[in-house]
């Protein structure tokens, strides 16, 4: 697959010798003519070891009960394209049964095997089908990330709750939403209880807000040998965790969970303030989705048409190793407010941003499947796994131009990303780390080529309302 993309790109480059349409400043050198002695680098030979995570679902996946069977045959191709982890939807039964996306967790041990909430399979399918997905991922050396909802529960039976002086849906046992019989719960395990009124600082306070201070809850969630954490890891074979709604409980819960089972982990802290995200990753020691980067891209490309927003605070700038970047997810994609989503017209610029910068990028299933994106997105993933390495330095930014350089490393020339949201082609002379070397756009967005001078200065070109990703030829 990678070879095919490289071959197409080199063909496109070799055949195009047209001068740019614009009457911009003269480039330092004319475009390299076809048949020149220079060839594109073989990016597949420059593997930098960096993968991407596939968010392997969207909101209300269809067809119901067939999701595991839908994604399983795709995993091999994802792996070939650079995916090293897949984030699966919640795998256990929720209150809304066959319609549930899992964020209403009822039975943490019903992976589609007990007849409750109106169905045996979950919305995604049966336990056997899930096990086949996990086995297929492991056969392709892809890690499987479980979506874990620790904050709240749904779907229990009614009981009198002395702390609330009324009936509450806090009874979870074999006859009430917990057919597995593991982690049975009652009102003592939710807030308020004998321990306290609520989580000290957390924001979520519903009648089924789990109390993580209760020893029974701790034992069943992560401490004991038959806990959710250990069962998911040791019996089901999950390799890591995506923690849902971490605003609803304190960071020590994550630290305790990780101490018990380890693995790769990322939290959903829906927060556009980079400093708040930074404090949370320091407190938990795990990664967070970079909502700050998401909102800065939305502001830069969509809302304000001003690339200077890319220069503002993001988690990836302070904690690149703990920042999971993304362009869309199951929530943003169904959000009707335009400020909470990146429009389709600007998605590929956003993917070009996250796949060339540091941070660990996520690819959203529907974007990967979108035929309008497929070739371009796969090429960006190839660039991410090859040229997108080394120090990040922003070389230039103004309202409609943004130039960023990755320094590369031994045997790897790095890249220069040149974005332009203006209506005209732009050229700009920038400082590369390439001395007297011909360069081209590996993203396939422009046929312009150039040569750096002996000091590394190079004239680059970005297409109107687009981007180019330069590196050297050989
Ligand atoms: Zn509590
Ligand atoms: Zn928007």
Coordinates of C-alpha atoms and ligand atoms in Angstrom, one line a residue:
X1 CA 0.0 0.0 0.0
X2 CA 2.7 2.5 1.0
X3 CA 4.7 1.6 -2.1
X4 CA 1.7 2.3 -4.3
X5 CA 1.3 5.8 -2.8
X6 CA 4.9 6.6 -3.3
X7 CA 4.8 5.4 -6.9
X8 CA 1.8 7.5 -7.7
X9 CA 3.3 10.6 -6.1
X10 CA 6.6 10.2 -8.0
X11 CA 4.7 9.8 -11.2
X12 CA 2.7 12.9 -10.6
X13 CA 5.8 14.9 -9.8
X14 CA 7.7 13.6 -12.7
X15 CA 5.0 14.5 -15.2
X16 CA 4.2 18.0 -14.0
X17 CA 6.5 20.8 -15.1
X18 CA 4.0 23.6 -15.3
X19 CA 5.0 26.9 -13.9
X20 CA 2.8 28.1 -11.1
X21 CA -0.2 30.1 -12.3
X22 CA 0.5 33.1 -10.1
X23 CA 2.7 36.0 -10.9
X24 CA 4.4 35.8 -7.5
X25 CA 8.1 36.6 -6.8
X26 CA 10.5 34.6 -8.9
X27 CA 11.6 31.4 -7.2
X28 CA 15.3 31.0 -6.5
X29 CA 15.4 28.4 -9.2
X30 CA 13.0 27.2 -11.9
X31 CA 11.0 24.0 -11.3
X32 CA 13.1 20.9 -11.7
X33 CA 12.4 19.6 -15.2
X34 CA 11.0 16.1 -15.8
X35 CA 13.7 13.5 -16.3
X36 CA 16.0 15.3 -13.9
X37 CA 18.5 13.3 -12.0
X38 CA 16.6 13.8 -8.7
X39 CA 14.1 11.3 -7.4
X40 CA 11.7 11.5 -4.4
X41 CA 12.9 9.7 -1.3
X42 CA 11.3 6.4 -0.6
X43 CA 9.4 7.2 2.5
X44 CA 8.8 3.6 3.4
X45 CA 12.6 3.3 3.9
X46 CA 12.5 6.1 6.4
X47 CA 10.3 4.5 9.1
X48 CA 10.6 6.6 12.2
X49 CA 8.6 4.2 14.4
X50 CA 5.7 6.6 15.0
X51 CA 2.2 5.2 14.6
X52 CA -1.2 6.7 14.9
X53 CA -4.3 5.6 16.7
X54 CA -7.5 4.8 14.9
X55 CA -10.7 5.8 16.6
X56 CA -12.6 2.7 15.3
X57 CA -16.2 4.0 15.7
X58 CA -18.5 6.9 15.4
X59 CA -21.7 7.8 17.2
X60 CA -24.5 5.3 16.6
X61 CA -22.6 2.9 14.4
X62 CA -24.6 0.9 12.0
X63 CA -25.6 -1.8 11.4
X64 CA -26.4 -2.6 15.0
X65 CA -24.9 -5.8 16.4
X66 CA -22.4 -5.9 13.4
X67 CA -19.8 -3.4 14.4
X68 CA -17.1 -5.9 15.5
X69 CA -17.6 -7.8 12.2
X70 CA -17.5 -4.5 10.3
X71 CA -14.1 -3.4 11.6
X72 CA -12.3 -6.7 11.9
X73 CA -11.5 -7.1 8.1
X74 CA -10.1 -3.5 8.0
X75 CA -7.5 -3.9 10.7
X76 CA -4.8 -5.3 8.5
X77 CA -5.0 -2.4 6.0
X78 CA -5.0 0.1 8.9
X79 CA -1.9 -1.5 10.2
X80 CA -0.2 -1.2 6.8
X81 CA -1.1 2.5 6.7
X82 CA 0.6 3.2 10.0
X83 CA -2.1 2.5 12.7
X84 CA -0.5 1.0 15.8
X85 CA -3.5 1.3 18.2
X86 CA -7.2 1.0 17.7
X87 CA -9.6 2.6 20.2
X88 CA -12.7 0.5 20.3
X89 CA -16.1 1.7 21.4
X90 CA -17.3 0.7 24.9
X91 CA -17.4 -3.1 24.8
X92 CA -20.0 -3.9 27.5
X93 CA -23.7 -3.7 28.0
X94 CA -25.3 -0.3 28.7
X95 CA -28.8 0.5 29.8
X96 CA -30.1 1.1 26.3
X97 CA -29.0 -2.4 25.3
X98 CA -28.8 -3.0 21.6
X99 CA -29.0 0.8 21.0
X100 CA -26.3 1.7 23.5
X101 CA -23.0 3.3 22.6
X102 CA -21.8 2.2 26.0
X103 CA -21.6 5.4 27.9
X104 CA -24.6 4.3 30.1
X105 CA -22.7 1.3 31.6
X106 CA -24.7 -1.3 33.4
X107 CA -22.8 -4.6 33.5
X108 CA -19.0 -4.2 33.1
X109 CA -18.7 -7.9 32.4
X110 CA -21.4 -8.4 29.8
X111 CA -19.5 -8.2 26.5
X112 CA -22.5 -9.4 24.6
X113 CA -23.2 -12.7 26.3
X114 CA -26.1 -12.2 28.8
X115 CA -29.7 -11.6 27.9
X116 CA -30.5 -8.2 29.6
X117 CA -31.6 -4.8 28.6
X118 CA -33.5 -6.5 25.8
X119 CA -30.5 -8.1 24.0
X120 CA -27.7 -10.7 24.2
X121 CA -25.2 -8.9 21.8
X122 CA -24.3 -5.4 22.5
X123 CA -24.8 -2.8 19.8
X124 CA -21.3 -3.8 18.6
X125 CA -21.9 -7.6 18.5
X126 CA -21.2 -10.6 20.6
X127 CA -18.3 -11.4 22.9
X128 CA -16.9 -14.0 20.4
X129 CA -16.9 -11.3 17.7
X130 CA -15.1 -8.9 20.0
X131 CA -12.5 -11.5 20.8
X132 CA -11.9 -12.1 17.1
X133 CA -11.3 -8.3 16.7
X134 CA -8.8 -8.3 19.5
X135 CA -7.0 -11.4 18.1
X136 CA -6.9 -9.9 14.6
X137 CA -5.4 -6.7 15.9
X138 CA -2.7 -8.6 17.9
X139 CA -1.9 -10.6 14.8
X140 CA -1.2 -7.3 13.0
X141 CA 0.8 -6.0 16.1
X142 CA -1.9 -3.4 16.7
X143 CA -2.7 -2.6 20.4
X144 CA -6.4 -2.5 21.4
X145 CA -7.6 0.4 23.6
X146 CA -10.7 -0.1 25.7
X147 CA -13.1 2.7 26.3
X148 CA -13.7 2.8 30.1
X149 CA -16.5 4.6 31.8
X150 CA -15.6 4.9 35.5
X151 CA -17.7 8.0 36.5
X152 CA -21.3 6.9 36.4
X153 CA -23.6 3.9 35.9
X154 CA -27.1 3.4 34.4
X155 CA -29.7 0.7 34.2
X156 CA -29.9 -0.6 37.8
X157 CA -33.1 -1.5 39.7
X158 CA -35.0 0.8 42.0
X159 CA -34.4 0.7 45.8
X160 CA -34.9 2.9 48.8
X161 CA -31.8 5.1 49.2
X162 CA -31.5 6.3 52.8
X163 CA -29.0 9.0 51.8
X164 CA -31.5 10.6 49.4
X165 CA -34.6 9.6 51.4
X166 CA -36.2 8.3 48.2
X167 CA -36.1 5.5 45.6
X168 CA -33.1 5.6 43.3
X169 CA -31.9 3.3 40.5
X170 CA -28.8 2.2 42.3
X171 CA -29.4 -1.6 42.7
X172 CA -27.2 -3.7 40.4
X173 CA -27.4 -7.4 40.7
X174 CA -28.1 -10.6 38.8
X175 CA -31.8 -9.5 38.4
X176 CA -31.2 -5.8 37.9
X177 CA -28.8 -4.8 35.1
X178 CA -25.9 -6.9 36.2
X179 CA -26.5 -10.5 35.0
X180 CA -22.8 -11.3 35.2
X181 CA -23.1 -11.1 39.0
X182 CA -19.7 -9.4 39.1
X183 CA -19.4 -6.0 40.7
X184 CA -22.9 -6.0 42.2
X185 CA -23.7 -2.5 43.6
X186 CA -26.2 -0.7 45.7
X187 CA -26.7 2.8 47.1
X188 CA -23.6 2.6 49.3
X189 CA -21.4 2.6 46.2
X190 CA -22.8 5.9 44.8
X191 CA -22.8 9.4 46.1
X192 CA -23.8 10.5 48.7
X193 CA -22.9 7.6 50.9
X194 CA -21.4 6.8 54.3
X195 CA -18.0 8.1 53.1
X196 CA -19.0 11.5 51.8
X197 CA -21.5 13.6 49.8
X198 CA -19.6 13.6 46.6
X199 CA -16.2 13.6 44.9
X200 CA -14.3 16.6 46.4
X201 CA -13.8 18.5 43.2
X202 CA -15.5 16.6 40.5
X203 CA -18.3 18.1 38.5
X204 CA -20.6 15.2 38.0
X205 CA -23.3 14.6 40.7
X206 CA -26.0 12.3 39.5
X207 CA -27.7 9.6 41.4
X208 CA -25.5 6.9 39.9
X209 CA -22.2 8.7 40.4
X210 CA -19.8 6.0 41.5
X211 CA -17.8 6.5 44.7
X212 CA -14.2 5.5 44.0
X213 CA -13.3 5.9 47.7
X214 CA -15.4 2.9 48.6
X215 CA -13.3 -0.3 49.0
X216 CA -15.8 -2.5 47.2
X217 CA -15.7 -0.2 44.2
X218 CA -11.9 0.0 44.2
X219 CA -11.7 -3.8 44.5
X220 CA -14.1 -4.4 41.6
X221 CA -12.8 -1.7 39.3
X222 CA -9.0 -2.2 39.6
X223 CA -7.6 -3.8 42.7
X224 CA -8.7 -7.4 42.9
X225 CA -7.7 -10.2 40.5
X226 CA -11.2 -10.3 39.1
X227 CA -11.5 -6.5 38.8
X228 CA -12.6 -4.8 35.6
X229 CA -9.1 -3.6 34.9
X230 CA -7.5 -7.1 35.3
X231 CA -10.3 -8.9 33.5
X232 CA -10.1 -6.6 30.5
X233 CA -6.3 -6.9 30.4
X234 CA -5.7 -10.5 31.3
X235 CA -8.8 -12.3 30.1
X236 CA -10.0 -10.1 27.2
X237 CA -6.6 -9.0 26.0
X238 CA -7.0 -5.2 26.0
X239 CA -3.7 -3.4 25.9
X240 CA -4.7 0.0 27.2
X241 CA -7.4 2.5 28.1
X242 CA -9.3 5.5 27.0
X243 CA -10.9 6.9 30.2
X244 CA -14.3 8.6 29.6
X245 CA -15.3 11.8 31.3
X246 CA -12.4 12.2 33.6
X247 CA -13.7 15.5 34.9
X248 CA -16.1 13.4 36.9
X249 CA -13.5 11.9 39.3
X250 CA -10.1 12.7 40.7
X251 CA -6.7 12.0 39.1
X252 CA -5.7 9.5 41.8
X253 CA -8.3 7.1 40.5
X254 CA -6.3 6.9 37.2
X255 CA -3.0 6.6 39.0
X256 CA -4.3 3.7 41.1
X257 CA -5.8 2.0 38.0
X258 CA -2.5 2.3 36.2
X259 CA -0.5 1.1 39.1
X260 CA -2.6 -2.0 39.0
X261 CA -2.6 -2.9 35.3
X262 CA -0.4 -0.4 33.4
X263 CA -0.7 -0.2 29.6
X264 CA -1.1 2.8 27.3
X265 CA -3.7 5.3 28.5
X266 CA -5.4 8.5 27.5
X267 CA -8.1 10.5 29.2
X268 CA -11.0 12.5 27.9
X269 CA -10.7 15.9 29.7
X270 CA -12.9 18.1 27.6
X271 CA -11.1 21.3 28.1
X272 CA -9.8 23.8 25.7
X273 CA -7.3 25.4 28.1
X274 CA -3.9 23.9 27.5
X275 CA -2.7 24.7 31.0
X276 CA -5.5 22.7 32.6
X277 CA -4.7 19.7 30.4
X278 CA -1.0 20.0 31.3
X279 CA -1.8 20.0 35.0
X280 CA -4.0 16.9 34.6
X281 CA -1.4 14.9 32.7
X282 CA 1.1 15.7 35.4
X283 CA -1.3 14.6 38.1
X284 CA -2.3 11.4 36.4
X285 CA 0.9 10.5 34.5
X286 CA -1.1 9.5 31.5
X287 CA -1.9 11.2 28.2
X288 CA -4.9 13.4 27.4
X289 CA -6.7 14.2 24.2
X290 CA -5.4 17.6 23.2
X291 CA -8.7 19.5 23.1
X292 CA -6.6 22.7 23.2
X293 CA -5.0 21.9 19.9
X294 CA -8.4 20.8 18.5
X295 CA -10.0 24.2 19.4
X296 CA -7.0 26.2 18.2
X297 CA -7.3 24.4 14.8
X298 CA -11.0 25.1 14.8
X299 CA -10.4 28.8 15.5
X300 CA -7.5 29.0 13.0
X301 CA -9.1 27.3 10.1
X302 CA -12.9 27.6 10.7
X303 CA -13.9 30.3 13.0
X304 CA -11.5 33.2 12.6
X305 CA -9.5 32.3 9.5
X306 CA -6.3 33.3 11.3
X307 CA -3.4 30.9 11.5
X308 CA -2.0 32.8 14.5
X309 CA -4.3 30.7 16.6
X310 CA -2.0 27.8 15.9
X311 CA 0.7 29.7 17.8
X312 CA -1.4 29.6 21.1
X313 CA -1.4 27.2 24.0
X314 CA -1.9 23.5 23.4
X315 CA -1.0 20.4 25.4
X316 CA 1.3 19.2 22.6
X317 CA 3.5 22.2 23.0
X318 CA 4.2 21.6 26.7
X319 CA 3.8 17.8 26.9
X320 CA 4.3 16.3 23.4
X321 CA 4.7 12.8 24.8
X322 CA 1.4 13.0 26.6
X323 CA -0.7 14.8 24.0
X324 CA -3.1 12.8 21.8
X325 CA -4.1 15.0 18.9
X326 CA -7.3 14.7 16.9
X327 CA -9.4 16.4 14.3
X328 CA -12.8 14.8 15.0
X329 CA -14.3 12.3 17.3
X330 CA -17.6 10.6 18.0
X331 CA -18.8 13.7 20.0
X332 CA -17.5 16.5 17.8
X333 CA -18.9 14.9 14.7
X334 CA -22.5 14.9 16.0
X335 CA -22.2 18.3 17.6
X336 CA -24.4 20.8 15.8
X337 CA -22.5 23.8 17.1
X338 CA -20.0 24.9 14.4
X339 CA -17.5 25.9 17.0
X340 CA -17.3 22.4 18.3
X341 CA -16.3 20.8 15.0
X342 CA -13.9 21.3 12.2
X343 CA -15.7 21.7 8.9
X344 CA -15.0 19.2 6.1
X345 CA -13.4 21.9 4.0
X346 CA -10.7 22.3 6.7
X347 CA -10.3 18.8 7.8
X348 CA -7.3 17.9 5.6
X349 CA -5.4 21.0 6.7
X350 CA -6.0 19.9 10.3
X351 CA -4.8 16.4 9.6
X352 CA -1.8 17.9 7.9
X353 CA -1.2 19.9 11.1
X354 CA -1.4 17.0 13.5
X355 CA 0.4 14.5 11.3
X356 CA 3.4 16.7 10.9
X357 CA 3.7 18.1 14.4
X358 CA 4.6 16.2 17.6
X359 CA 1.9 14.6 19.7
X360 CA 0.2 11.2 19.0
X361 CA -2.4 11.7 16.3
X362 CA -5.8 10.0 16.2
X363 CA -7.5 9.2 12.9
X364 CA -11.3 9.3 13.1
X365 CA -12.9 6.3 11.4
X366 CA -15.3 8.3 9.2
X367 CA -12.5 10.5 7.9
X368 CA -10.4 7.5 7.0
X369 CA -13.3 5.9 5.2
X370 CA -14.2 9.1 3.4
X371 CA -13.4 8.7 -0.3
X372 CA -12.7 12.4 -0.6
X373 CA -9.9 12.1 1.9
X374 CA -8.6 8.6 1.5
X375 CA -5.5 9.0 -0.7
X376 CA -4.4 12.4 0.8
X377 CA -4.9 11.1 4.4
X378 CA -2.9 7.9 3.8
X379 CA -0.1 10.0 2.3
X380 CA -0.1 12.2 5.4
X381 CA 0.1 9.1 7.6
X382 CA 3.0 7.9 5.6
X383 CA 4.8 11.3 6.1
X384 CA 4.0 11.1 9.8
X385 CA 5.7 7.7 10.1
X386 CA 8.8 8.9 8.1
X387 CA 9.7 12.6 7.8
X388 CA 7.7 14.0 10.8
X389 CA 10.5 13.6 13.4
X390 CA 12.9 15.8 15.3
X391 CA 12.5 19.2 16.9
X392 CA 9.5 21.3 16.0
X393 CA 10.2 24.9 15.1
X394 CA 7.7 27.4 13.8
X395 CA 9.6 29.4 11.2
X396 CA 6.9 31.9 10.3
X397 CA 3.3 32.7 11.2
X398 CA 0.9 35.4 10.2
X399 CA -2.8 35.5 9.6
X400 CA -2.8 33.4 6.4
X401 CA 0.6 31.7 6.4
X402 CA 2.2 29.1 8.8
X403 CA 5.6 27.5 8.3
X404 CA 6.9 24.8 10.6
X405 CA 10.1 22.7 10.4
X406 CA 10.8 19.3 11.8
X407 CA 14.6 18.8 12.2
X408 CA 14.7 15.1 11.3
X409 CA 17.5 13.1 12.7
X410 CA 20.3 10.7 11.7
X411 CA 19.6 9.6 8.1
X412 CA 16.2 11.5 8.2
X413 CA 16.0 14.9 6.5
X414 CA 12.8 16.0 8.4
X415 CA 10.3 18.3 6.7
X416 CA 8.9 21.8 6.3
X417 CA 5.1 22.3 6.5
X418 CA 3.9 25.4 4.6
X419 CA 0.2 26.2 5.1
X420 CA -1.6 29.0 3.3
X421 CA -5.3 29.9 3.9
X422 CA -5.2 32.9 1.5
X423 CA -6.9 32.9 -1.9
X424 CA -3.6 33.0 -3.8
X425 CA -0.5 30.8 -4.1
X426 CA 2.2 32.0 -1.8
X427 CA 5.9 31.8 -1.8
X428 CA 8.3 32.5 1.0
X429 CA 12.0 32.1 1.6
X430 CA 12.7 30.1 4.8
X431 CA 15.6 28.7 6.7
X432 CA 15.9 24.9 6.1
X433 CA 18.4 22.5 7.5
X434 CA 19.1 21.3 4.0
X435 CA 22.2 22.7 2.3
X436 CA 22.2 22.9 -1.5
X437 CA 19.6 20.3 -1.9
X438 CA 16.6 20.0 -4.2
X439 CA 13.2 19.8 -2.5
X440 CA 9.7 18.8 -3.4
X441 CA 6.2 18.5 -1.8
X442 CA 5.7 15.0 -0.5
X443 CA 2.0 15.7 0.2
X444 CA 1.3 15.9 -3.5
X445 CA -0.4 19.3 -3.2
X446 CA 1.9 21.2 -5.6
X447 CA 4.4 20.3 -8.3
X448 CA 6.6 23.2 -7.4
X449 CA 10.2 22.3 -6.7
X450 CA 13.2 24.3 -5.6
X451 CA 16.7 24.0 -4.3
X452 CA 18.1 25.3 -1.0
X453 CA 21.3 27.4 -1.1
X454 CA 24.5 26.5 0.7
X455 CA 23.3 28.3 3.9
X456 CA 19.9 26.4 3.8
X457 CA 17.8 29.2 2.6
X458 CA 15.0 27.9 0.4
X459 CA 12.1 29.4 -1.5
X460 CA 8.9 27.4 -0.9
X461 CA 5.5 27.6 -2.3
X462 CA 2.1 26.8 -0.8
X463 CA -1.1 26.4 -2.9
X464 CA -4.0 28.7 -2.2
X465 CA -6.2 27.5 0.7
X466 CA -3.9 24.5 1.2
X467 CA -0.6 23.3 2.3
X468 CA 2.6 21.6 1.1
X469 CA 5.1 19.4 3.0
X470 CA 8.6 19.7 1.7
X471 CA 11.6 17.6 2.1
X472 CA 14.7 16.8 0.0
X473 CA 15.0 14.7 -3.1
X474 CA 17.9 12.3 -3.8
Ligands
LIG1 ZN1 -16.7 9.1 46.6
LIG2 ZN1 -16.0 24.8 13.0

